[in-house]
Short mmCIF file of C-alpha atoms in Angstrom, two decimals:
data_model
loop_
_atom_site.label_atom_id
_atom_site.label_comp_id
_atom_site.label_asym_id
_atom_site.label_seq_id
_atom_site.Cartn_x
_atom_site.Cartn_y
_atom_site.Cartn_z
CA MET A 23 208.46 136.50 -11.00
CA ILE A 24 205.68 133.93 -11.15
CA GLU A 25 204.51 132.14 -8.05
CA VAL A 26 201.55 129.77 -8.02
CA ARG A 27 200.24 127.71 -5.10
CA ASP A 28 197.29 125.32 -5.16
CA LEU A 29 195.86 126.70 -8.38
CA ARG A 30 192.52 125.20 -9.31
CA VAL A 31 190.60 126.28 -12.41
CA SER A 32 187.12 124.92 -12.97
CA TYR A 33 184.20 125.55 -15.27
CA GLY A 34 180.75 124.84 -13.80
CA GLY A 35 182.25 122.77 -11.02
CA ARG A 36 184.41 120.68 -13.37
CA VAL A 37 188.10 121.06 -12.57
CA VAL A 38 190.16 121.53 -15.75
CA ALA A 39 193.54 122.42 -14.23
CA LYS A 40 195.07 121.75 -10.82
CA VAL A 41 198.61 122.99 -10.20
CA PRO A 42 199.93 122.61 -6.63
CA GLU A 43 203.12 124.58 -7.23
CA LEU A 44 204.66 126.55 -10.10
CA ASP A 45 207.47 129.08 -9.79
CA VAL A 46 209.37 130.87 -12.53
CA ALA A 47 212.34 133.01 -11.50
CA PRO A 48 213.95 135.74 -13.64
CA GLY A 49 216.26 134.16 -16.24
CA GLU A 50 214.54 130.82 -15.89
CA CYS A 51 212.55 128.80 -18.41
CA VAL A 52 209.87 126.49 -17.10
CA ALA A 53 207.88 124.32 -19.50
CA ILE A 54 204.45 122.77 -19.13
CA VAL A 55 204.09 119.73 -21.36
CA GLY A 56 201.14 117.46 -22.09
CA GLU A 57 198.58 116.64 -24.73
CA SER A 58 195.65 118.73 -25.95
CA GLY A 59 193.12 119.01 -23.13
CA SER A 60 195.67 118.47 -20.36
CA GLY A 61 195.11 121.95 -18.89
CA LYS A 62 198.40 123.54 -19.99
CA SER A 63 196.90 126.54 -21.80
CA THR A 64 194.26 127.05 -19.11
CA THR A 65 197.03 127.29 -16.52
CA LEU A 66 198.84 129.85 -18.63
CA LEU A 67 195.73 131.99 -19.15
CA ALA A 68 194.85 131.82 -15.43
CA LEU A 69 198.17 133.51 -14.66
CA LEU A 70 196.96 136.65 -16.41
CA GLY A 71 193.38 136.40 -15.19
CA LEU A 72 192.21 135.52 -18.70
CA THR A 73 190.05 132.49 -17.87
CA GLU A 74 186.72 134.21 -18.30
CA GLY A 75 183.76 132.38 -16.81
CA ALA A 76 185.96 130.04 -14.78
CA GLU A 77 186.20 129.68 -11.03
CA VAL A 78 189.84 130.20 -10.08
CA GLY A 79 191.11 129.21 -6.63
CA GLY A 80 194.52 129.24 -4.99
CA ARG A 81 197.21 131.86 -4.98
CA ILE A 82 198.71 133.41 -8.14
CA ARG A 83 201.34 136.11 -7.86
CA VAL A 84 202.69 137.48 -11.12
CA ALA A 85 205.13 140.41 -11.21
CA GLY A 86 204.22 141.21 -7.62
CA VAL A 87 200.48 141.34 -8.27
CA ASP A 88 198.03 138.94 -6.67
CA VAL A 89 196.10 137.96 -9.81
CA THR A 90 193.11 136.32 -8.08
CA SER A 91 192.25 139.46 -6.11
CA ALA A 92 193.57 142.14 -8.49
CA SER A 93 191.25 144.78 -9.95
CA PRO A 94 190.74 144.90 -13.74
CA ALA A 95 192.94 148.03 -13.83
CA GLU A 96 195.76 146.27 -11.95
CA LEU A 97 195.53 143.31 -14.33
CA ARG A 98 195.62 145.59 -17.38
CA ALA A 99 198.76 147.20 -16.00
CA ILE A 100 200.70 143.92 -15.90
CA ARG A 101 199.30 142.36 -19.06
CA GLY A 102 201.49 143.15 -22.04
CA ALA A 103 203.69 145.62 -20.16
CA ARG A 104 205.21 143.39 -17.48
CA VAL A 105 204.06 139.95 -18.58
CA ALA A 106 203.60 139.25 -22.29
CA LEU A 107 201.56 136.50 -23.85
CA VAL A 108 202.87 134.94 -27.05
CA MET A 109 200.38 132.70 -28.80
CA GLN A 110 200.66 130.03 -31.48
CA SER A 111 199.38 132.27 -34.29
CA PRO A 112 200.50 135.84 -33.63
CA GLN A 113 199.27 136.95 -37.05
CA ALA A 114 195.70 136.37 -35.92
CA ALA A 115 196.27 138.79 -33.03
CA LEU A 116 197.85 141.57 -35.11
CA SER A 117 195.50 144.12 -36.64
CA PRO A 118 195.53 143.46 -40.40
CA THR A 119 195.10 147.15 -41.26
CA LEU A 120 198.08 148.46 -39.28
CA ARG A 121 201.73 148.39 -40.26
CA LEU A 122 203.76 146.60 -37.59
CA GLY A 123 205.57 149.83 -36.69
CA THR A 124 202.28 151.69 -36.16
CA LEU A 125 201.01 148.84 -34.06
CA MET A 126 204.11 148.83 -31.85
CA ARG A 127 204.11 152.63 -31.52
CA ARG A 128 200.48 152.56 -30.35
CA ALA A 129 201.19 149.84 -27.78
CA LEU A 130 204.13 151.86 -26.43
CA ARG A 131 202.04 155.02 -26.16
CA LEU A 132 199.22 153.10 -24.44
CA HIS A 133 201.64 151.84 -21.81
CA GLY A 134 203.40 155.20 -21.48
CA VAL A 135 206.78 154.10 -22.84
CA GLY A 136 208.81 157.08 -24.09
CA ASP A 137 211.58 157.35 -26.73
CA ALA A 138 209.54 155.01 -28.91
CA GLU A 139 211.75 155.00 -32.02
CA ARG A 140 214.90 153.98 -30.12
CA VAL A 141 213.01 151.38 -28.03
CA MET A 142 211.48 149.89 -31.18
CA ALA A 143 214.80 149.71 -33.00
CA GLU A 144 216.44 147.95 -30.05
CA ALA A 145 213.59 145.49 -29.58
CA VAL A 146 213.52 144.55 -33.25
CA GLU A 147 217.28 144.04 -33.22
CA ALA A 148 217.08 141.84 -30.11
CA VAL A 149 214.91 139.34 -31.99
CA LEU A 150 217.12 139.48 -35.12
CA LEU A 151 214.52 141.12 -37.36
CA ASP A 152 215.32 143.56 -40.14
CA PRO A 153 214.04 147.02 -39.03
CA ALA A 154 212.35 147.30 -42.46
CA ILE A 155 209.74 144.89 -41.10
CA LEU A 156 208.15 147.77 -39.17
CA ARG A 157 206.90 149.19 -42.48
CA ARG A 158 205.10 145.97 -43.40
CA TYR A 159 201.55 144.80 -42.75
CA PRO A 160 200.95 141.51 -40.85
CA HIS A 161 200.03 139.63 -44.05
CA GLU A 162 203.36 140.64 -45.61
CA VAL A 163 205.47 138.80 -43.03
CA SER A 164 206.06 135.10 -42.47
CA GLY A 165 204.87 133.15 -39.43
CA GLY A 166 208.34 133.14 -37.91
CA GLN A 167 208.73 136.90 -38.43
CA ALA A 168 205.31 137.54 -36.87
CA GLN A 169 206.26 135.39 -33.89
CA ARG A 170 209.52 137.26 -33.40
CA PHE A 171 207.64 140.55 -33.76
CA ALA A 172 205.32 139.44 -30.93
CA ILE A 173 208.42 138.81 -28.79
CA ALA A 174 209.91 142.17 -29.84
CA LEU A 175 206.70 143.86 -28.74
CA ALA A 176 207.09 142.24 -25.32
CA ILE A 177 210.68 143.47 -25.06
CA ALA A 178 209.78 146.99 -26.18
CA LEU A 179 207.14 147.20 -23.48
CA GLY A 180 209.74 146.11 -20.94
CA ALA A 181 208.15 142.74 -20.15
CA GLU A 182 209.92 140.80 -17.39
CA ALA A 183 208.15 137.55 -18.22
CA ILE A 184 206.86 135.89 -21.36
CA LEU A 185 204.11 133.30 -21.29
CA ALA A 186 204.37 131.42 -24.57
CA ASP A 187 201.68 128.96 -25.70
CA GLU A 188 203.06 126.61 -28.38
CA PRO A 189 204.99 129.52 -29.92
CA THR A 190 206.71 127.43 -32.56
CA SER A 191 204.38 124.54 -33.34
CA ALA A 192 202.98 126.22 -36.47
CA LEU A 193 206.47 127.00 -37.81
CA ASP A 194 208.96 125.20 -40.02
CA VAL A 195 211.78 123.51 -38.10
CA THR A 196 214.36 125.98 -39.38
CA VAL A 197 212.23 128.94 -38.30
CA GLN A 198 211.47 127.24 -34.99
CA ALA A 199 215.23 127.02 -34.34
CA GLU A 200 215.52 130.78 -34.84
CA VAL A 201 212.65 131.62 -32.50
CA VAL A 202 214.02 129.24 -29.84
CA ALA A 203 217.47 130.83 -30.14
CA VAL A 204 215.93 134.27 -29.56
CA LEU A 205 213.99 133.08 -26.50
CA ARG A 206 217.06 131.39 -25.00
CA THR A 207 219.15 134.53 -25.42
CA LEU A 208 216.48 136.72 -23.81
CA CYS A 209 216.35 134.42 -20.77
CA ALA A 210 220.11 134.17 -20.42
CA GLU A 211 221.09 137.75 -21.20
CA ARG A 212 218.11 139.84 -20.12
CA GLY A 213 216.95 137.75 -17.22
CA LEU A 214 213.51 137.24 -18.73
CA ALA A 215 211.30 134.65 -17.03
CA LEU A 216 209.83 132.27 -19.62
CA LEU A 217 206.88 129.96 -19.11
CA LEU A 218 206.57 127.77 -22.17
CA VAL A 219 203.62 125.54 -23.02
CA SER A 220 204.50 122.87 -25.54
CA HIS A 221 203.75 119.32 -26.55
CA ASP A 222 207.21 118.90 -28.06
CA LEU A 223 209.38 117.26 -25.41
CA ALA A 224 212.48 117.31 -27.58
CA LEU A 225 212.18 121.07 -27.97
CA VAL A 226 211.47 121.53 -24.26
CA SER A 227 214.55 119.48 -23.36
CA THR A 228 216.77 121.95 -25.21
CA ILE A 229 215.43 125.13 -23.58
CA ALA A 230 213.68 124.49 -20.24
CA HIS A 231 215.33 124.38 -16.84
CA ARG A 232 212.33 122.78 -15.20
CA VAL A 233 209.32 120.85 -16.52
CA LEU A 234 205.75 120.20 -15.37
CA VAL A 235 203.99 117.30 -17.05
CA MET A 236 200.20 117.67 -17.11
CA ARG A 237 197.53 115.15 -17.93
CA ALA A 238 193.75 115.56 -17.73
CA GLY A 239 194.11 118.71 -15.65
CA GLU A 240 196.61 117.32 -13.13
CA VAL A 241 200.36 117.76 -12.77
CA VAL A 242 201.61 114.15 -12.88
CA GLU A 243 205.31 114.91 -12.65
CA SER A 244 207.57 117.91 -12.20
CA GLY A 245 211.23 118.65 -11.62
CA PRO A 246 214.46 119.66 -13.33
CA ALA A 247 214.14 119.14 -17.11
CA GLY A 248 217.24 116.94 -17.29
CA ARG A 249 215.94 114.50 -14.70
CA VAL A 250 212.25 114.42 -15.75
CA LEU A 251 213.13 113.81 -19.39
CA SER A 252 215.96 111.33 -18.85
CA GLU A 253 214.58 109.42 -15.85
CA PRO A 254 210.81 109.92 -15.95
CA SER A 255 209.04 108.49 -12.91
CA HIS A 256 205.47 108.70 -14.21
CA PRO A 257 204.22 106.27 -16.90
CA TYR A 258 202.58 109.14 -18.79
CA THR A 259 205.88 111.02 -19.10
CA ARG A 260 207.44 107.81 -20.39
CA GLU A 261 204.60 107.46 -22.90
CA LEU A 262 205.19 111.02 -24.13
CA LEU A 263 208.91 110.34 -24.51
CA GLU A 264 208.38 107.06 -26.34
CA ALA A 265 206.03 108.79 -28.78
CA LEU A 266 208.78 111.04 -30.11
CA PRO A 267 209.44 110.16 -33.75
CA MET B 22 204.35 100.89 -63.05
CA THR B 23 206.37 103.01 -65.44
CA SER B 24 209.32 101.48 -67.27
CA SER B 25 211.59 103.01 -64.62
CA GLY B 26 209.85 100.91 -61.95
CA SER B 27 208.03 103.81 -60.36
CA LEU B 28 204.32 104.14 -59.61
CA LEU B 29 204.21 107.75 -60.69
CA ARG B 30 206.86 109.87 -62.32
CA ALA B 31 207.37 113.60 -62.71
CA GLU B 32 209.47 114.22 -65.82
CA ARG B 33 211.07 117.66 -66.06
CA VAL B 34 207.93 119.15 -64.57
CA THR B 35 207.46 122.89 -64.11
CA LEU B 36 204.37 123.89 -62.17
CA GLY B 37 202.83 127.18 -61.27
CA TYR B 38 199.81 129.31 -60.64
CA GLY B 39 198.90 131.77 -63.38
CA ARG B 40 202.15 132.48 -65.18
CA THR B 41 204.32 132.23 -62.08
CA PRO B 42 206.25 128.97 -61.84
CA VAL B 43 206.76 127.69 -58.29
CA VAL B 44 208.21 124.25 -59.09
CA HIS B 45 211.03 124.24 -61.60
CA ASP B 46 212.06 121.37 -63.89
CA VAL B 47 211.61 118.57 -61.34
CA THR B 48 212.22 114.94 -62.25
CA LEU B 49 211.20 112.53 -59.54
CA ASP B 50 210.00 108.93 -59.22
CA ILE B 51 207.58 107.58 -56.68
CA THR B 52 209.00 104.15 -56.04
CA GLY B 53 208.16 101.46 -53.48
CA GLY B 54 209.08 101.59 -49.81
CA GLY B 55 207.81 105.11 -49.25
CA VAL B 56 208.98 108.39 -50.73
CA GLY B 57 209.36 111.57 -48.72
CA LEU B 58 209.18 115.15 -49.98
CA ILE B 59 210.85 117.43 -47.47
CA GLY B 60 211.06 121.19 -47.35
CA GLU B 61 209.88 124.38 -45.67
CA SER B 62 206.59 126.17 -46.31
CA GLY B 63 206.66 127.54 -49.83
CA SER B 64 209.18 125.01 -51.14
CA GLY B 65 206.67 123.56 -53.62
CA LYS B 66 205.93 120.24 -51.88
CA THR B 67 202.16 120.56 -51.91
CA THR B 68 202.13 121.97 -55.45
CA LEU B 69 204.04 118.90 -56.61
CA ALA B 70 201.60 116.64 -54.72
CA ARG B 71 198.69 118.36 -56.45
CA ALA B 72 200.27 117.62 -59.82
CA PHE B 73 200.77 113.96 -58.86
CA LEU B 74 197.06 113.82 -58.01
CA GLY B 75 196.12 115.27 -61.38
CA LEU B 76 194.77 118.42 -59.73
CA LEU B 77 197.27 120.73 -61.41
CA THR B 78 198.42 120.56 -65.03
CA PRO B 79 202.16 121.12 -65.55
CA MET B 80 203.25 124.29 -67.38
CA SER B 81 205.83 122.04 -69.01
CA GLY B 82 206.99 118.46 -68.60
CA ASN B 83 204.84 115.42 -67.88
CA ILE B 84 203.43 113.38 -65.05
CA LEU B 85 203.55 109.72 -66.05
CA TYR B 86 201.31 107.03 -64.66
CA GLY B 87 202.04 103.53 -65.89
CA ASP B 88 204.00 104.82 -68.90
CA GLN B 89 201.01 106.94 -69.81
CA ASN B 90 200.78 110.69 -69.60
CA LEU B 91 198.46 111.54 -66.71
CA LYS B 92 196.54 113.88 -69.04
CA LYS B 93 195.42 110.83 -71.02
CA VAL B 94 194.68 108.51 -68.10
CA ASP B 95 191.06 107.65 -67.24
CA MET B 96 190.64 109.72 -64.06
CA ARG B 97 188.00 107.38 -62.59
CA ARG B 98 190.48 104.52 -62.65
CA PHE B 99 193.30 106.77 -61.43
CA ARG B 100 191.28 107.96 -58.43
CA GLY B 101 190.82 104.32 -57.46
CA ASP B 102 194.57 103.80 -57.50
CA VAL B 103 195.93 107.04 -56.05
CA GLN B 104 194.28 108.70 -53.06
CA PRO B 105 195.16 111.86 -51.15
CA VAL B 106 195.29 112.15 -47.36
CA PHE B 107 195.23 115.79 -46.38
CA GLN B 108 195.04 117.34 -42.93
CA ALA B 109 191.77 116.50 -41.17
CA GLU B 110 190.29 119.95 -41.83
CA ALA B 111 189.28 118.52 -45.21
CA LEU B 112 186.25 116.70 -43.71
CA ASP B 113 182.81 118.22 -44.33
CA PRO B 114 181.80 119.64 -40.93
CA ARG B 115 178.08 119.02 -41.56
CA MET B 116 178.38 115.38 -42.53
CA ARG B 117 178.47 112.49 -40.07
CA VAL B 118 181.83 110.79 -40.45
CA GLY B 119 180.26 107.44 -41.37
CA ARG B 120 178.63 109.13 -44.35
CA SER B 121 181.91 110.81 -45.25
CA VAL B 122 183.53 107.39 -45.49
CA ALA B 123 180.48 105.84 -47.23
CA GLU B 124 180.63 108.53 -49.90
CA ALA B 125 184.02 107.23 -50.98
CA LEU B 126 182.67 103.67 -51.40
CA PRO B 127 180.76 102.28 -54.38
CA ARG B 128 177.00 102.16 -53.65
CA ASP B 129 176.95 98.38 -53.20
CA ALA B 130 179.91 98.41 -50.80
CA ARG B 131 178.67 100.92 -48.24
CA HIS B 132 178.27 98.17 -45.63
CA ARG B 133 182.08 98.28 -45.41
CA VAL B 134 182.07 101.53 -43.35
CA PRO B 135 182.40 99.79 -39.94
CA GLU B 136 185.16 97.56 -41.31
CA LEU B 137 187.10 100.58 -42.62
CA LEU B 138 186.73 102.48 -39.35
CA GLU B 139 188.03 99.42 -37.51
CA GLN B 140 190.93 99.14 -39.92
CA VAL B 141 192.13 102.60 -38.87
CA GLY B 142 191.62 101.82 -35.18
CA LEU B 143 188.29 103.62 -34.67
CA ASP B 144 185.22 102.34 -32.88
CA PRO B 145 182.55 101.86 -35.62
CA ALA B 146 180.06 103.52 -33.22
CA LEU B 147 181.79 106.82 -34.00
CA ALA B 148 180.25 106.73 -37.50
CA SER B 149 177.26 108.71 -36.24
CA ARG B 150 179.43 111.60 -34.98
CA ARG B 151 180.23 114.80 -36.80
CA PRO B 152 183.89 115.87 -37.22
CA HIS B 153 183.76 118.45 -34.39
CA GLN B 154 182.72 115.69 -31.98
CA LEU B 155 185.97 113.80 -32.62
CA SER B 156 189.52 114.52 -31.49
CA GLY B 157 192.18 115.63 -33.99
CA GLY B 158 193.67 112.14 -34.11
CA GLN B 159 190.27 110.51 -34.66
CA ARG B 160 189.49 112.94 -37.48
CA GLN B 161 192.81 112.12 -39.15
CA ARG B 162 191.94 108.42 -38.92
CA VAL B 163 188.59 109.12 -40.62
CA VAL B 164 190.45 110.89 -43.45
CA ILE B 165 192.69 107.82 -43.83
CA ALA B 166 189.66 105.46 -43.74
CA ARG B 167 188.09 107.49 -46.56
CA ALA B 168 191.23 107.16 -48.64
CA LEU B 169 191.43 103.40 -48.00
CA ALA B 170 187.82 102.87 -49.12
CA VAL B 171 188.85 102.28 -52.73
CA ASN B 172 191.85 100.03 -51.91
CA PRO B 173 194.35 102.46 -53.43
CA LYS B 174 197.82 101.42 -54.57
CA LEU B 175 199.32 104.74 -53.54
CA LEU B 176 198.51 107.26 -50.82
CA ILE B 177 199.68 110.85 -51.16
CA LEU B 178 199.88 112.17 -47.61
CA ASP B 179 200.31 115.90 -47.05
CA GLU B 180 201.50 116.69 -43.48
CA PRO B 181 199.16 114.02 -42.09
CA THR B 182 200.34 114.46 -38.50
CA SER B 183 201.64 118.00 -38.16
CA ALA B 184 198.58 119.27 -36.29
CA LEU B 185 198.59 116.39 -33.79
CA ASP B 186 200.04 115.79 -30.33
CA VAL B 187 203.17 113.63 -30.22
CA THR B 188 201.44 110.58 -28.76
CA VAL B 189 198.63 110.79 -31.31
CA GLN B 190 201.17 111.41 -34.07
CA ALA B 191 203.07 108.26 -33.08
CA ARG B 192 199.91 106.15 -33.33
CA ILE B 193 198.94 107.62 -36.72
CA LEU B 194 202.47 107.01 -38.06
CA ASP B 195 202.28 103.38 -36.90
CA LEU B 196 198.93 103.08 -38.66
CA ILE B 197 200.33 104.52 -41.91
CA ALA B 198 203.42 102.31 -41.69
CA GLY B 199 201.21 99.22 -41.42
CA LEU B 200 199.08 99.96 -44.49
CA ALA B 201 199.53 97.91 -47.63
CA ALA B 202 199.40 100.93 -49.95
CA GLU B 203 202.57 102.66 -51.09
CA ARG B 204 203.05 106.24 -49.97
CA LEU B 205 204.32 109.66 -50.90
CA LEU B 206 204.71 111.64 -47.70
CA ILE B 207 204.98 115.40 -47.67
CA THR B 208 206.34 116.91 -44.49
CA HIS B 209 208.70 119.43 -42.99
CA ASN B 210 209.48 117.01 -40.17
CA LEU B 211 212.57 114.96 -40.95
CA ALA B 212 211.99 112.60 -38.05
CA VAL B 213 208.70 111.49 -39.61
CA VAL B 214 210.29 110.82 -43.00
CA GLY B 215 212.95 108.67 -41.33
CA LYS B 216 210.22 106.37 -40.06
CA LEU B 217 208.12 105.99 -43.18
CA CYS B 218 210.18 106.57 -46.32
CA ARG B 219 212.98 104.59 -47.89
CA THR B 220 213.79 107.41 -50.29
CA SER B 221 213.56 111.16 -49.81
CA HIS B 222 213.80 114.29 -51.90
CA VAL B 223 214.59 117.68 -50.41
CA LEU B 224 212.89 120.64 -52.07
CA PHE B 225 214.06 124.21 -51.83
CA ALA B 226 212.39 127.08 -53.69
CA GLY B 227 210.67 124.66 -56.05
CA ARG B 228 213.77 122.67 -56.93
CA VAL B 229 215.01 119.27 -55.83
CA VAL B 230 218.31 120.05 -54.12
CA GLU B 231 219.08 116.61 -52.76
CA SER B 232 217.75 113.04 -53.17
CA GLY B 233 218.67 109.65 -51.87
CA PRO B 234 218.03 106.86 -49.38
CA THR B 235 216.47 108.60 -46.36
CA ALA B 236 218.71 107.03 -43.73
CA ASP B 237 221.86 108.02 -45.62
CA LEU B 238 220.53 111.48 -46.42
CA LEU B 239 219.86 112.22 -42.77
CA ALA B 240 223.10 110.63 -41.55
CA ARG B 241 225.29 112.54 -44.01
CA PRO B 242 223.57 115.46 -45.70
CA ALA B 243 225.46 116.70 -48.75
CA HIS B 244 223.48 119.89 -49.31
CA PRO B 245 223.80 122.77 -46.81
CA TYR B 246 220.00 123.11 -46.84
CA THR B 247 219.45 119.46 -45.85
CA LEU B 248 222.03 119.98 -43.11
CA ALA B 249 220.16 123.08 -41.90
CA LEU B 250 216.84 121.22 -41.87
CA ARG B 251 218.32 118.28 -39.98
CA ASP B 252 220.10 120.36 -37.37
CA ALA B 253 217.04 122.52 -36.74
CA VAL B 254 215.15 119.47 -35.41
CA PRO B 255 215.40 119.51 -31.61
CA LYS B 256 216.77 116.33 -30.11
CA LEU B 257 215.82 115.06 -26.70
CA GLY B 258 218.49 116.11 -24.24
CA GLY B 259 220.61 117.34 -27.13
CA GLU B 260 222.13 120.69 -27.89
CA PRO B 261 219.66 123.45 -28.74
CA PRO B 262 218.54 123.30 -32.38
CA VAL B 263 220.94 125.13 -34.67
CA ALA B 264 219.62 128.04 -36.72
CA ARG B 265 221.88 127.97 -39.79
CA GLY B 266 221.36 131.02 -41.92
CA ARG B 267 218.24 133.15 -41.85
CA ALA B 268 215.16 131.24 -42.97
CA GLU B 269 213.35 134.45 -43.97
CA VAL B 270 215.93 135.45 -46.60
CA ARG B 271 214.45 135.15 -50.08
CA PRO B 272 215.89 132.55 -52.46
CA ALA B 273 218.18 133.95 -55.18
CA GLU B 274 216.57 134.44 -58.58
CA THR B 275 219.73 133.42 -60.42
CA GLY B 276 222.53 131.03 -59.57
CA CYS B 277 222.05 128.69 -56.61
CA PRO B 278 218.72 129.67 -55.01
CA PHE B 279 220.01 128.76 -51.54
CA ARG B 280 223.06 131.04 -51.85
CA PRO B 281 221.69 134.01 -49.81
CA ARG B 282 221.15 131.71 -46.81
CA CYS B 283 224.12 129.43 -47.32
CA PRO B 284 226.99 129.68 -44.84
CA MET B 285 229.24 127.90 -47.35
CA ALA B 286 228.46 129.99 -50.46
CA VAL B 287 231.40 130.93 -52.72
CA THR B 288 231.68 132.87 -56.01
CA GLU B 289 231.05 129.66 -57.93
CA CYS B 290 227.52 129.59 -56.48
CA ASP B 291 226.55 132.51 -58.78
CA ARG B 292 226.18 129.71 -61.32
CA ALA B 293 223.13 127.47 -60.77
CA PRO B 294 224.26 123.96 -59.78
CA ALA B 295 222.73 121.03 -61.66
CA LEU B 296 221.41 118.00 -59.82
CA ARG B 297 224.27 115.49 -60.14
CA ASP B 298 225.29 112.10 -58.80
CA LEU B 299 227.26 112.43 -55.64
CA GLY B 300 230.87 111.47 -56.34
CA GLY B 301 232.86 108.87 -54.50
CA HIS B 302 230.31 106.05 -54.67
CA GLN B 303 231.24 104.91 -51.22
CA GLU B 304 229.08 102.36 -49.51
CA GLY B 305 225.60 103.68 -48.88
CA GLN B 306 225.93 106.49 -51.39
CA ASP B 307 224.04 104.72 -54.16
CA GLY B 308 221.38 106.91 -55.64
CA ARG B 309 222.51 110.06 -53.86
CA ARG B 310 221.99 113.14 -56.00
CA VAL B 311 222.70 116.70 -55.01
CA ALA B 312 222.54 120.18 -56.52
CA CYS B 313 225.44 121.92 -54.79
CA HIS B 314 228.89 122.91 -56.04
CA ARG B 315 230.27 122.29 -52.57
CA ALA B 316 228.57 118.97 -51.75
CA GLU B 317 231.91 117.19 -51.20
CA ASP B 318 232.93 119.96 -48.77
CA VAL B 319 229.61 119.71 -46.95
CA LEU B 320 230.20 115.96 -46.51
CA ARG B 321 233.66 116.69 -45.06
CA GLU B 322 232.17 119.14 -42.51
CA PRO B 323 232.52 117.46 -39.12
CA SER B 324 229.08 118.76 -38.14
CA ALA B 325 227.51 117.11 -41.18
CA ARG B 326 228.37 113.63 -39.99
CA ARG B 327 226.31 111.84 -37.44
#
């Protein structure tokens, strides 16, 4: 679903992210962990061709499209519809003047998805939201509800992969548990590919199959989550683990 | 100190904005060894902290400081004793951080800025920077340095590390743990409370639902809400966090407010439970208080024990 080789993102000659290899298969969750400034989010944005002003080298294939050479129209066709981006604060990305239902209906029409009412009902149910939420405005829902709505939007559009950048770090622990449960189920039952960016290693250990640890733009360690987090070979991974409260 | 041995005391305090109460009839002591206030967004933690800082007058009840009603305390003296530490966004973006710290010092003590920055682990050369030129962790240290400027007896810390990376969070927590001042820590992160607070109070919908020694509270929660909070925290290599009940469900207006979310609710829960001493008085249960009709059943739940 996602295949990256020798990715190199730089701004004005300064390399901010270097990823030799990153693959995410359907039904798999891969996590990129590291501190602020480690290049995790840049890597994620590069996958959708969203690093404006940056020089991007290497090979990126997402949903069968070669992102580095794709035309703007080809990129628009995969963004949202086949690969969804879920950010830390979804409320900031939702139009404040539209009810959530209107917003979802418009997105479906834009991407040519038919039978909108049924698709919407199913998507909302898949993320355990009350269908009544579709009548509300973004400011009338909680952070956790908005985050699950963002995931529902991805499902409604038929996304095969979700790129999630710190999707739960602004949420209460109880709400985080709900969002994580939804993401796990989507991977396991719908075969969704999930690329998760997080600084929370404990959270990552409960959901990811594989982990990439990034520091200052470089991947310092990668491998199966169980091994990387229980027997870290790089001192930085150990430092991250020891920092857990 | 009040006669009960606490630094600050909320006595049957109800707090609100306009005519809407958001904290209901809370009695709580800030004693030595660190006190934690735990709960989700909207549980009333920050509102209670504002009252303890004298920034919000109770609708009813009293905040006591040294056996004196906070309303009657000389606020200049109080501000020297009790200092807030909010998230680092509270720094003035236009002001160099050295000046931000200097502002908190008496005029004749402004030479102490480098010393204070060093005390929180910052290079004094950073004094000439503006907040946006510092990292999140450095900004949080500046906020702590500002609070320490007046040698306070008590720090009231509101989510001091929730916006920080884990490694930076660990260093800030070590810094806080090493300070001489007592602390009231407000957080939704139970792991943080375990490190810094001897006693904790769990707030739900503006009410204290459980109190006690932090270690005991986390090892054997007696309220289903405390259990839900604890089990929602992901553990390294552990089972996925458990989502118990739906966090978005509104608290009940009558009876036990947690009832609509509670997996253990029974008919009895239509009646509001009072905060009571936890029965049994087994070892380690001293000072445990809980507002749940089914607390004894929660304790017997195999999943509640750890």
